[in-house]
Coordinates of C-alpha atoms and ligand atoms in Angstrom, one line a residue:
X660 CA -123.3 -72.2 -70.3
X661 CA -119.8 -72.3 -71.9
X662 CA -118.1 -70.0 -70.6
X663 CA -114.2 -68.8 -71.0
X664 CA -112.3 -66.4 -68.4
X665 CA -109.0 -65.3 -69.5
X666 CA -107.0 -64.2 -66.5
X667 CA -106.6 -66.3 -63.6
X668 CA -106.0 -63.9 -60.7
X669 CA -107.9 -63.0 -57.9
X670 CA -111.0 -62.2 -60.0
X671 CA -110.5 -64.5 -62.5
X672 CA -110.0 -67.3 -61.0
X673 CA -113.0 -66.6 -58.4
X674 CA -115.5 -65.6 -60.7
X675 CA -114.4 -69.2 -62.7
X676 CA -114.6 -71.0 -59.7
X677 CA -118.1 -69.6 -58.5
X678 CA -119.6 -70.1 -62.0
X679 CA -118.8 -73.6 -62.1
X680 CA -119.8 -74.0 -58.3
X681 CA -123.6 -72.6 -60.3
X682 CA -123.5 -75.5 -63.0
X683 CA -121.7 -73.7 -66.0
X684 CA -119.0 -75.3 -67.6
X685 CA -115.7 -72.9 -67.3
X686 CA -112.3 -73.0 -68.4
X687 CA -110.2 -70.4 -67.2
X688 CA -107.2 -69.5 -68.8
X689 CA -103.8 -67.4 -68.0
X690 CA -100.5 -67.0 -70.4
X691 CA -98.6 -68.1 -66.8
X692 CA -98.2 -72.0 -67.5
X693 CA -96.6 -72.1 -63.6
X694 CA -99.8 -71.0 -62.2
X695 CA -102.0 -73.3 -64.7
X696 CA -99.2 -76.1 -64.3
X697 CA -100.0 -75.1 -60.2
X698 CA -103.8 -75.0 -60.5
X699 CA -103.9 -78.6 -62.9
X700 CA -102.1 -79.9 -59.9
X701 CA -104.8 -78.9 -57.2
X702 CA -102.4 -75.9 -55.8
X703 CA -104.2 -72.7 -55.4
X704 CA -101.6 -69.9 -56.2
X705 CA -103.4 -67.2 -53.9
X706 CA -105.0 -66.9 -50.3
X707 CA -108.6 -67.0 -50.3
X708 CA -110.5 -68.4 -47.3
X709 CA -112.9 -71.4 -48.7
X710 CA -112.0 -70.9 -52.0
X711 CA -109.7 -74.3 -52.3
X712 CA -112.5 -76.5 -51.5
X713 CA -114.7 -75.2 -54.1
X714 CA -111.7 -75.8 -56.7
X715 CA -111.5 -79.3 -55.6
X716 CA -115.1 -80.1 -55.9
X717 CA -115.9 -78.5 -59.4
X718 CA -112.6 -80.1 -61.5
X719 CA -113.4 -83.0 -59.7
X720 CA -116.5 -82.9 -62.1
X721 CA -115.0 -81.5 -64.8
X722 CA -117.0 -78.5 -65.0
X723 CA -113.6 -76.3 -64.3
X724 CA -110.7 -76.7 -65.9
X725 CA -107.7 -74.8 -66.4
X726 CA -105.7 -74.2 -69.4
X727 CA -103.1 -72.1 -71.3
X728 CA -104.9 -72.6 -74.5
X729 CA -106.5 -69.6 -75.2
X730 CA -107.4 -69.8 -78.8
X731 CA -109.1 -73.1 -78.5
X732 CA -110.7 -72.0 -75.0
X733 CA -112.5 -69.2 -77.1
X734 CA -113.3 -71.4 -79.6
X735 CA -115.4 -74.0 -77.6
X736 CA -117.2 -70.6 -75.3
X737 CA -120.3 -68.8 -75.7
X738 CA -119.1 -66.6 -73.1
X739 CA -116.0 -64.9 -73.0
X740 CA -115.1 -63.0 -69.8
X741 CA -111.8 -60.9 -69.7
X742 CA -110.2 -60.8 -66.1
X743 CA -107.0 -59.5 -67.0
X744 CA -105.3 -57.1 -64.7
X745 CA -105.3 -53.4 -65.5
X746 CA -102.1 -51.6 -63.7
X747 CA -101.5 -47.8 -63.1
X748 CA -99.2 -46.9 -66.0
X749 CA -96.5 -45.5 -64.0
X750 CA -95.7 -42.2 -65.9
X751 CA -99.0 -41.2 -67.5
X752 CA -100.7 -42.7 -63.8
X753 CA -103.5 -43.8 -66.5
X754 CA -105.1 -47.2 -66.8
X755 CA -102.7 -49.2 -68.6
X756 CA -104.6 -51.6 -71.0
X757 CA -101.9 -53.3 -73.1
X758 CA -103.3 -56.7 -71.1
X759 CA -106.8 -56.0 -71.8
X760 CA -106.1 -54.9 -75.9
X761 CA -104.0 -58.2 -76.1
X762 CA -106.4 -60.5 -75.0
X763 CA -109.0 -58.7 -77.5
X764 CA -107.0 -59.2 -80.0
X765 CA -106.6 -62.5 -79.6
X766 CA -110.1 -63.1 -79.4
X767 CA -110.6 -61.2 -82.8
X768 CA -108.8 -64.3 -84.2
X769 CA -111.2 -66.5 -82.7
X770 CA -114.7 -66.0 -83.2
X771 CA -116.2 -69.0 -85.0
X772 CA -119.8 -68.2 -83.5
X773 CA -121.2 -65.6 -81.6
X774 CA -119.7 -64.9 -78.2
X775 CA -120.7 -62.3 -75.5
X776 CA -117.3 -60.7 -74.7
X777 CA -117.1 -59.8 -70.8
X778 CA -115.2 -56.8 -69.3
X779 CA -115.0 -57.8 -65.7
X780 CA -111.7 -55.9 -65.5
X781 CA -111.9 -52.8 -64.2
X782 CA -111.2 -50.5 -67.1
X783 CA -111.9 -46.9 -68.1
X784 CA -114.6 -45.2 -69.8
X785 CA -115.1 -45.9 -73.1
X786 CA -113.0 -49.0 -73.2
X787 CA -115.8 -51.4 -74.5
X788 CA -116.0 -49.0 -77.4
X789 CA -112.4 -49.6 -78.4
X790 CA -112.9 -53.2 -77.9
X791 CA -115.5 -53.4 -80.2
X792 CA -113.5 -51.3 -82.5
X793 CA -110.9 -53.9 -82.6
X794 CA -113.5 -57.0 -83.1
X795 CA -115.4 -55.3 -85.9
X796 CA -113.6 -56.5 -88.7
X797 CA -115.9 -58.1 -91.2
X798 CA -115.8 -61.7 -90.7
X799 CA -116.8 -60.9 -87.1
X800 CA -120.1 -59.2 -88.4
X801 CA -122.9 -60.1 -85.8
X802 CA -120.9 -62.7 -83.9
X803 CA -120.7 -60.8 -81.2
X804 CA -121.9 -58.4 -78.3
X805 CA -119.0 -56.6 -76.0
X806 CA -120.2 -55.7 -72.4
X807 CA -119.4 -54.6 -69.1
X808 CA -119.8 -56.1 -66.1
X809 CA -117.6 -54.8 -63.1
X810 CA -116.3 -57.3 -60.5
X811 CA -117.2 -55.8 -57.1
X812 CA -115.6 -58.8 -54.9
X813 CA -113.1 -58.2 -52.0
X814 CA -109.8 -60.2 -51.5
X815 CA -110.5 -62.2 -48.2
X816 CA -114.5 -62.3 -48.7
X817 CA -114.2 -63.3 -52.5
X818 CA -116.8 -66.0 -52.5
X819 CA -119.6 -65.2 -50.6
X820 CA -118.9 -61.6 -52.1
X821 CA -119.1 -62.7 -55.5
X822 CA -122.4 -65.5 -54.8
X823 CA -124.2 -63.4 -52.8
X824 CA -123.7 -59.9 -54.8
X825 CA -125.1 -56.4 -53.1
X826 CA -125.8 -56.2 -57.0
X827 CA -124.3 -57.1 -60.3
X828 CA -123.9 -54.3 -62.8
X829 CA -124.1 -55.1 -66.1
X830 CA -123.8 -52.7 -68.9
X831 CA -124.7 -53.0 -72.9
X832 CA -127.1 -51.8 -75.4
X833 CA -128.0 -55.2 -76.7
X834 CA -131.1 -57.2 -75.5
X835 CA -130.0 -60.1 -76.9
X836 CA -126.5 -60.0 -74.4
X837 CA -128.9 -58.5 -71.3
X838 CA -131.2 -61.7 -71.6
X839 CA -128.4 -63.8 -71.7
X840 CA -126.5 -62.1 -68.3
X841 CA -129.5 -62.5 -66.2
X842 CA -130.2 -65.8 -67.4
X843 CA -126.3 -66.2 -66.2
X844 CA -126.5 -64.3 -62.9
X845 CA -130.5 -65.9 -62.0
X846 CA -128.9 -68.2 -59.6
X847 CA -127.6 -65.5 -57.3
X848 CA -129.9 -62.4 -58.3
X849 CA -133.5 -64.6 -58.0
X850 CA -134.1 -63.8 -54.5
X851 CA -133.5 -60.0 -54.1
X852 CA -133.7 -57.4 -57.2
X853 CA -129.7 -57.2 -57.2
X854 CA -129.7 -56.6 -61.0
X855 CA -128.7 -53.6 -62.7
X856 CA -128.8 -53.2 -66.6
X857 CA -127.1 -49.8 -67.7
X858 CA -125.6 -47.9 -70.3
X859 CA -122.3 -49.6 -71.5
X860 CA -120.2 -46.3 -70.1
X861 CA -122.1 -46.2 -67.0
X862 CA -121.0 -49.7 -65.7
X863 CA -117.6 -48.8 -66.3
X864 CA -117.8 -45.9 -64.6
X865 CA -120.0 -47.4 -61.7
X866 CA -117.0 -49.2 -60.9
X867 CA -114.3 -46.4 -60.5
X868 CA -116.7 -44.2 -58.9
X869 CA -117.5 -46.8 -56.0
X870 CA -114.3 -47.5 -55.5
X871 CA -113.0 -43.7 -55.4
X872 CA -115.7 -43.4 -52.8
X873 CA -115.0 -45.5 -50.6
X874 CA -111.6 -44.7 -51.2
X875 CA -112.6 -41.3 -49.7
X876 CA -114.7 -42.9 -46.4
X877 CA -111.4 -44.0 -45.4
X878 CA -109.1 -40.7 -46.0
X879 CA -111.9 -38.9 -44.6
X880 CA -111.9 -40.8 -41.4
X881 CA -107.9 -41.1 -41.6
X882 CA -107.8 -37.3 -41.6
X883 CA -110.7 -36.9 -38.5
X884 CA -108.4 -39.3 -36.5
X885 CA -105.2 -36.7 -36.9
X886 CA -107.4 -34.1 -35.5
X887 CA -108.4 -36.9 -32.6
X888 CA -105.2 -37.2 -31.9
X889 CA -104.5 -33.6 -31.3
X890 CA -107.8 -32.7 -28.9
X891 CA -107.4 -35.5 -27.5
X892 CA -110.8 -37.5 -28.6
X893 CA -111.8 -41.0 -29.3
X894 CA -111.8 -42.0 -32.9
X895 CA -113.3 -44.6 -32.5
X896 CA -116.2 -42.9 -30.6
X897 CA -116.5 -40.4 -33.4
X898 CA -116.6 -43.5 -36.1
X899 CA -119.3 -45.4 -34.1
X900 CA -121.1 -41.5 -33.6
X901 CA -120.8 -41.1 -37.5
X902 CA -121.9 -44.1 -38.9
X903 CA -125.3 -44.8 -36.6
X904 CA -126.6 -42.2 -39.2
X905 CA -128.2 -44.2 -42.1
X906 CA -127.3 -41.9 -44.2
X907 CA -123.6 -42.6 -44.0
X908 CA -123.1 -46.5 -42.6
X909 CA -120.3 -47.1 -40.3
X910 CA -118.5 -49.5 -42.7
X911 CA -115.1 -48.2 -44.2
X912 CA -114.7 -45.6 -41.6
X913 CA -112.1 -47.5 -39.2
X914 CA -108.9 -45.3 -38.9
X915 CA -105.6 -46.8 -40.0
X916 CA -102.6 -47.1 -41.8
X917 CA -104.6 -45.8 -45.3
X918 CA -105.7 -47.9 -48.2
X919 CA -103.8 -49.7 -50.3
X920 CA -104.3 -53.1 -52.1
X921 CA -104.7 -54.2 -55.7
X922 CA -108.0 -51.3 -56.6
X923 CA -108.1 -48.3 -54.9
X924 CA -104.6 -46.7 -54.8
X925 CA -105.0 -47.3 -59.1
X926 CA -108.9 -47.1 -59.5
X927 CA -108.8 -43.5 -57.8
X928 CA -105.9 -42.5 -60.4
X929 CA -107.1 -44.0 -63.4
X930 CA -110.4 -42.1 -62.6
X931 CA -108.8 -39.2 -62.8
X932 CA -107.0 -39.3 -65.8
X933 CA -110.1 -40.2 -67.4
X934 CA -111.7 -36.8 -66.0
X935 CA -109.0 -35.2 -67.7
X936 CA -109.2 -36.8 -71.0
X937 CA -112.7 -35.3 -70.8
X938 CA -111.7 -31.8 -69.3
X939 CA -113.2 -32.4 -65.9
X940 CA -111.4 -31.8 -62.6
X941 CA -112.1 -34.4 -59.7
X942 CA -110.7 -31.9 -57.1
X943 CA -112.4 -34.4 -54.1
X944 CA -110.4 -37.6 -55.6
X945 CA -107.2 -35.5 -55.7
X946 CA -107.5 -34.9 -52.5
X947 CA -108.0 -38.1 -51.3
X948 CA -105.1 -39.6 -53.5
X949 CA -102.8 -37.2 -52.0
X950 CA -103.6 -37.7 -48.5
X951 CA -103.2 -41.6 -48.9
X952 CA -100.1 -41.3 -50.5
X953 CA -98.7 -39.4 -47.7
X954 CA -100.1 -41.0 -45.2
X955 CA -97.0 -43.5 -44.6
X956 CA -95.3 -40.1 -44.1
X957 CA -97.1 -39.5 -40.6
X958 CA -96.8 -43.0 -39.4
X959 CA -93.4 -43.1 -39.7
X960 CA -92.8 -40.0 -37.8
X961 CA -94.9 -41.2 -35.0
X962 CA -93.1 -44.7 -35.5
X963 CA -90.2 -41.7 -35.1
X964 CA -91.5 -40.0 -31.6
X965 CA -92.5 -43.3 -30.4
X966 CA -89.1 -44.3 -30.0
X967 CA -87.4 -40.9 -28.8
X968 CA -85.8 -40.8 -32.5
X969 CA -83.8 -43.8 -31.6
X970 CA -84.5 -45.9 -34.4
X971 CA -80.9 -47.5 -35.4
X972 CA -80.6 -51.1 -34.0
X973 CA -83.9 -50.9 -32.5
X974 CA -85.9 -54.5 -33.1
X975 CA -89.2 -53.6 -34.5
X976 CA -91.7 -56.2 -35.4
X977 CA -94.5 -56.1 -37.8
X978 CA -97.8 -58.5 -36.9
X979 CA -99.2 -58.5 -40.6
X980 CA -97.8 -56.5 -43.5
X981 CA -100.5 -57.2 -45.9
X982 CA -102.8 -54.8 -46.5
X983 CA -105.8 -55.9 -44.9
X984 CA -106.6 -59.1 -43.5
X985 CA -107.6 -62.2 -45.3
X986 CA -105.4 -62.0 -48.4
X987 CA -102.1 -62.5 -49.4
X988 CA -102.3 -59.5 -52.1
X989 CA -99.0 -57.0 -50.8
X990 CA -100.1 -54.8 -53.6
X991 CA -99.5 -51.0 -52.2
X992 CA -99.7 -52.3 -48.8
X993 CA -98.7 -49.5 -46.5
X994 CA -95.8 -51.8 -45.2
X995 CA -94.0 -51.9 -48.3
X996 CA -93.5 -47.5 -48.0
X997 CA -92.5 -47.8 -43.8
X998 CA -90.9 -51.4 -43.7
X999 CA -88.3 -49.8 -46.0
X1000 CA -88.0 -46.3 -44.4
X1001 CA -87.7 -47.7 -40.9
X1002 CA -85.1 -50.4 -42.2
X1003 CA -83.1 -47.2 -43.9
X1004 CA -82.8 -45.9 -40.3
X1005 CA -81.5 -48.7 -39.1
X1006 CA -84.0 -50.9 -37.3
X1007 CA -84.2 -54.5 -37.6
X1008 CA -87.2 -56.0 -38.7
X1009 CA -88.8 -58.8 -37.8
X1010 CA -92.6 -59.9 -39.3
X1011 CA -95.7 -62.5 -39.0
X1012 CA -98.3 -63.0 -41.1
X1013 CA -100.9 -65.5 -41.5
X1014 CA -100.6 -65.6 -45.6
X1015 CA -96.6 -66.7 -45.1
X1016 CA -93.4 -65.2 -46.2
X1017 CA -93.2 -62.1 -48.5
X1018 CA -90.8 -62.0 -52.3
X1019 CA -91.2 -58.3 -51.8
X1020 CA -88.9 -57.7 -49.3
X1021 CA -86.2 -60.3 -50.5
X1022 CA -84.3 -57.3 -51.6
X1023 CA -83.6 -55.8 -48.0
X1024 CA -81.3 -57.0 -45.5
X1025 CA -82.3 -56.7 -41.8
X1026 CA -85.7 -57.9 -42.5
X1027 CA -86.7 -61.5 -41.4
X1028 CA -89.6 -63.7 -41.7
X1029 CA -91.3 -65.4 -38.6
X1030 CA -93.9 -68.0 -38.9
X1031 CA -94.8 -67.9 -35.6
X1032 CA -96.2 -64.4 -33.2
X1033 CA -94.1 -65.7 -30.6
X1034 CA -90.7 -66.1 -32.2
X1035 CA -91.5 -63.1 -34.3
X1036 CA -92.2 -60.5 -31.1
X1037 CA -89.5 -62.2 -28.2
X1038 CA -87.0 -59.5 -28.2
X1039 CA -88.6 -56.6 -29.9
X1040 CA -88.3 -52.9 -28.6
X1041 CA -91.7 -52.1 -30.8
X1042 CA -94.7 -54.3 -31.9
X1043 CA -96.8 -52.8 -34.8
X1044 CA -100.1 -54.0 -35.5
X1045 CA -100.1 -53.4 -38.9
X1046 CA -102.8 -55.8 -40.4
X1047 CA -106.5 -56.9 -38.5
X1048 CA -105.4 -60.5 -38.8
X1049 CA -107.9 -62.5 -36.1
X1050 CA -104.6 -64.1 -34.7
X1051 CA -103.7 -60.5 -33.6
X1052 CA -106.5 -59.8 -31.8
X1053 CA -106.3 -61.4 -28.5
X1054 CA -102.4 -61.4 -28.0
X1055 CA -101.0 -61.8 -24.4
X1056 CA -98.3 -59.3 -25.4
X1057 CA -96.0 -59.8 -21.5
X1058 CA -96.1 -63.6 -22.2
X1059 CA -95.1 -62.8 -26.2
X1060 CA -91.9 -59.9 -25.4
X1061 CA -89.2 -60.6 -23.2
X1062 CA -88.2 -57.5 -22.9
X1063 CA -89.5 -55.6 -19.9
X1064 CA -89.9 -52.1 -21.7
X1065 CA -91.3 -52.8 -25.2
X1066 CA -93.9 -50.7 -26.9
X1067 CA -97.1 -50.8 -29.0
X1068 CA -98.2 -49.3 -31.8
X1069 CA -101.3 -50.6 -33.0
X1070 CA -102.3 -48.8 -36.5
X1071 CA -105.6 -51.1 -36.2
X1072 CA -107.2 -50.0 -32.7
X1073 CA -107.4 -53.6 -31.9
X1074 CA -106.8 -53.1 -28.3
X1075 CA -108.2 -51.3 -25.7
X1076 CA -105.9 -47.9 -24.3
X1077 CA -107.4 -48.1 -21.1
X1078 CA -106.9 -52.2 -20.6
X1079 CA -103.2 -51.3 -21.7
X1080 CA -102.6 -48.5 -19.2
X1081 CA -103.3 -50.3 -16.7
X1082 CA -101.7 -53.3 -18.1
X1083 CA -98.7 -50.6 -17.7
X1084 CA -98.0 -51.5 -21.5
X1085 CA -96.6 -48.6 -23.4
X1086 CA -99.2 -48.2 -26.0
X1087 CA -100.0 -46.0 -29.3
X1088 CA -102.6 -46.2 -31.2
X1089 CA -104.7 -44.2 -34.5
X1090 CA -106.7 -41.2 -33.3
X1091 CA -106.9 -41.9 -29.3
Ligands
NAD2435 N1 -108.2 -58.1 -56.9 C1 -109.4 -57.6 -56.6 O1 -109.8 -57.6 -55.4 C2 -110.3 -57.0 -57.6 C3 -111.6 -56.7 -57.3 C4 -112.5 -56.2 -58.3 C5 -111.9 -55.9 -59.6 N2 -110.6 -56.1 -59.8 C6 -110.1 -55.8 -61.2 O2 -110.0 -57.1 -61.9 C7 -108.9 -57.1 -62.8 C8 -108.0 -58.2 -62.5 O3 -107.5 -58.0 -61.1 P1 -106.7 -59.2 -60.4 O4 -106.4 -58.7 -59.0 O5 -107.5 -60.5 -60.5 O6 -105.4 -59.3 -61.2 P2 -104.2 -60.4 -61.2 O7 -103.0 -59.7 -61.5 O8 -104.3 -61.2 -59.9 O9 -104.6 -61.4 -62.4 C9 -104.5 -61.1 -63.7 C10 -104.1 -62.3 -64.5 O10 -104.2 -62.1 -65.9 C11 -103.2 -62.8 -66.5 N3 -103.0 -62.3 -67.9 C12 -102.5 -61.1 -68.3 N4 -102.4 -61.1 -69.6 C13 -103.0 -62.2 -70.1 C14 -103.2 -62.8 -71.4 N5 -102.9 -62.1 -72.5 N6 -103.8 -64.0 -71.5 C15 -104.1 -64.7 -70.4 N7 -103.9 -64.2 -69.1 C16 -103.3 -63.0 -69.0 C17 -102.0 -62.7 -65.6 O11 -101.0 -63.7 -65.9 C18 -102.7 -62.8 -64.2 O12 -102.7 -64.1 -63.8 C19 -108.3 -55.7 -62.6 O13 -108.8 -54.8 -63.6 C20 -108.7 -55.3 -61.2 O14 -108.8 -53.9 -61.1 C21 -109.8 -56.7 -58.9

């Protein structure tokens, strides 16, 4: 199949690849000539493990290209998939959907034969109706079907997320489109029955409501781990206790530094703001929202007692800042609220991580990048384990820090208290 994906981020430029890597023929298209320019060249422009290689292969062939032609890209597609991001809005905290109406319109100008048009955004309720609105004018009579179909992929597991799917959702009213998505998806959906044809309004609201739920697994368990810490109990234990029931799972319950990243922080507010529109209150998500956001609040105050409230020229180093493993998305990363704070008090900050040097804290002094764990921890007063990079995980933190008394706080649990007692490392952890 033909198929078009304007946006080429993290989902767009995954989904292209992957569709390509099942014998389509994709172009994927972005208004940001640096990162076509980038991609035309064989540079990827964002961290994803294994994704590079598949790149490579397909515009090797020619089945993927990349371009910032996105009339003509249009023009030559049956299918059109819209991968364009979708920000919180900073004052109304709604969905902002300027990029998503944009692109509509420009696809509006540019159907010479009928095209299925894709959300694979993640957008609000009721969004395919306006995007039909906008493509109904009458030379576009019958040349096309407008449909949802929510990206469920992770940053870090991206491909085998997207190729082998827990299920692809898609949503429209039209056979005609639904014959053509599974025919799209058979590759990947043939073995188990991993496809799910709904309402247009219930795919889009799939989405939000998965994310705002797992979204709460992790404030919940964030919020069990304060009282941990208090009575003086194992989170850990009470995660692994938890999740052995079926009923529950034991994924997204690992206590930490809260969520952050490019979906939940804005999925969970965007789902609320679309309750209101339609006088419903989502007291649960509220909850959850307002727990995360503070959470960097509570770190920082243990990062605080940690120290004895000596925090002014105190070295602190941060092993990761991104905010999970596996990508190189800062997007609400936790970092980006404490990095700041503690370098207001004073410290001096050093960091590591795997996915290189981070533009987001160009703007502070007293920070500096490290390349290497070693170089970055030598003479620091206080390691935090901020991200579950791999590389973190077996450290040798006495051969790493010259200093006789550092300390540890690992907002991961990657480490075991007891080894580190006896170790006679000064350690802290999440909810032990
Ligand atoms: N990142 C994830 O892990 C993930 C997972 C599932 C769903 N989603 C959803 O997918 C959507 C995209 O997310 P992302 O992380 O890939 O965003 P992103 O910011 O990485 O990429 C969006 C791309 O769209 C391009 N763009 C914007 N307007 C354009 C236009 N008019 N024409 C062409 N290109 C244009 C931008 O230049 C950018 O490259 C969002 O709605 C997000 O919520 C993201």
């Amino acid at each position: 199949m033909k198929i078009c994906i304007i946006g080429t981020g993290y989902v767009g430029l995954v989904s292209g690849t992957c569709f390509a890597e099942l014998g389509n023929n994709v172009i994927c298209v972005d208004k940001d000539k640096e990162k076509i320019n980038k991609l035309n060249q064989g540079i990827v422009p964002i961290y994803e493990p294994g994704l590079e290689e598949i790149i490579k292969r397909n515009s090797r062939t020619k089945s993927l290209k990349f371009s910032t032609d996105i009339s003509l890209s249009i023009k030559v597609s049956n299918i059109i998939f819209i991968c364009v991001g979708t920000p919180t809005n900073k004052i109304t905290k709604k969905a902002d959907l300027k990029y998503i109406f944009n692109v509509t319109n420009i696809i509006k100008n540019n159907l010479n034969k009928y095209k299925l048009i894709i959300t694979k955004s993640t957008v609000p309720v009721m969004t395919g109706d306006k995007i039909e609105r906008i493509l109904n004018i009458r030379k576009n009579k019958n040349k096309f079907d407008v449909i949802s179909n929510p990206e469920f992929l992770r940053e870090g597991e991206a491909i085998r997320d997207f190729l082998y799917p827990d299920r692809v959702v898609i949503g429209t009213s039209s056979s005609k489109a639904n014959n053509i998505m599974r025919n799209l998806y058979l590759p990947i959906i043939k073995k188990k029955n991993r496809y799910f044809h709904t309402s247009r309004r219930a795919a889009e609201l799939i989405k939000y409501a998965s994310n705002a739920f797992l979204a709460t697994k992790i404030s919940y368990i964030n919020e069990i781990s304060n009282l941990c810490e208090k009575s003086n109990i194992d989170i850990k234990e009470v995660s692994t206790g938890i999740g052995l029931d079926e009923r529950i799972g034991d994924r997204f319950l690992r206590a930490g530094p809260g969520y952050g990243g490019s979906c939940f922080p804005k999925d969970t507010k965007a789902l609320v703001s679309t309750a209101k529109k339609f006088n419903t209150e989502l007291s649960i998500v509220n909850s959850v929202i307002r727990f995360n956001d503070n959470r960097h609040k509570f770190l920082i105050s243990k990062i605080t007692k940690i120290m004895n409230n000596k925090l002014k020229n105190k070295r602190i180093t941060f092993l990761g800042v991104t905010f999970k493993a596996g990508t190189d998305d800062m997007r609400e990363s936790p970092s980006l609220k404490i990095i700041p704070s503690l370098i207001r008090k004073g410290s001096l900050i050093k960091y590591c991580d795997p996915s290189g040097i981070k533009k987001e804290f160009n703007k502070f002094k007293n920070i500096n990048y490290c390349s290497n764990i070693k170089e970055a921890c030598k003479n620091s007063d206080l390691l935090i384990i901020h991200t579950e990079w791999n590389e973190f995980k077996q450290l040798n933190f006495k051969n790493l820090v010259k200093k006789k008394k550092f300390k540890i706080y690992d907002m991961r649990n990657l480490y075991s208290p007891t080894k580190m007692k006896k170790s006679k490392i000064s350690y802290f952890c999440i909810g032990r």
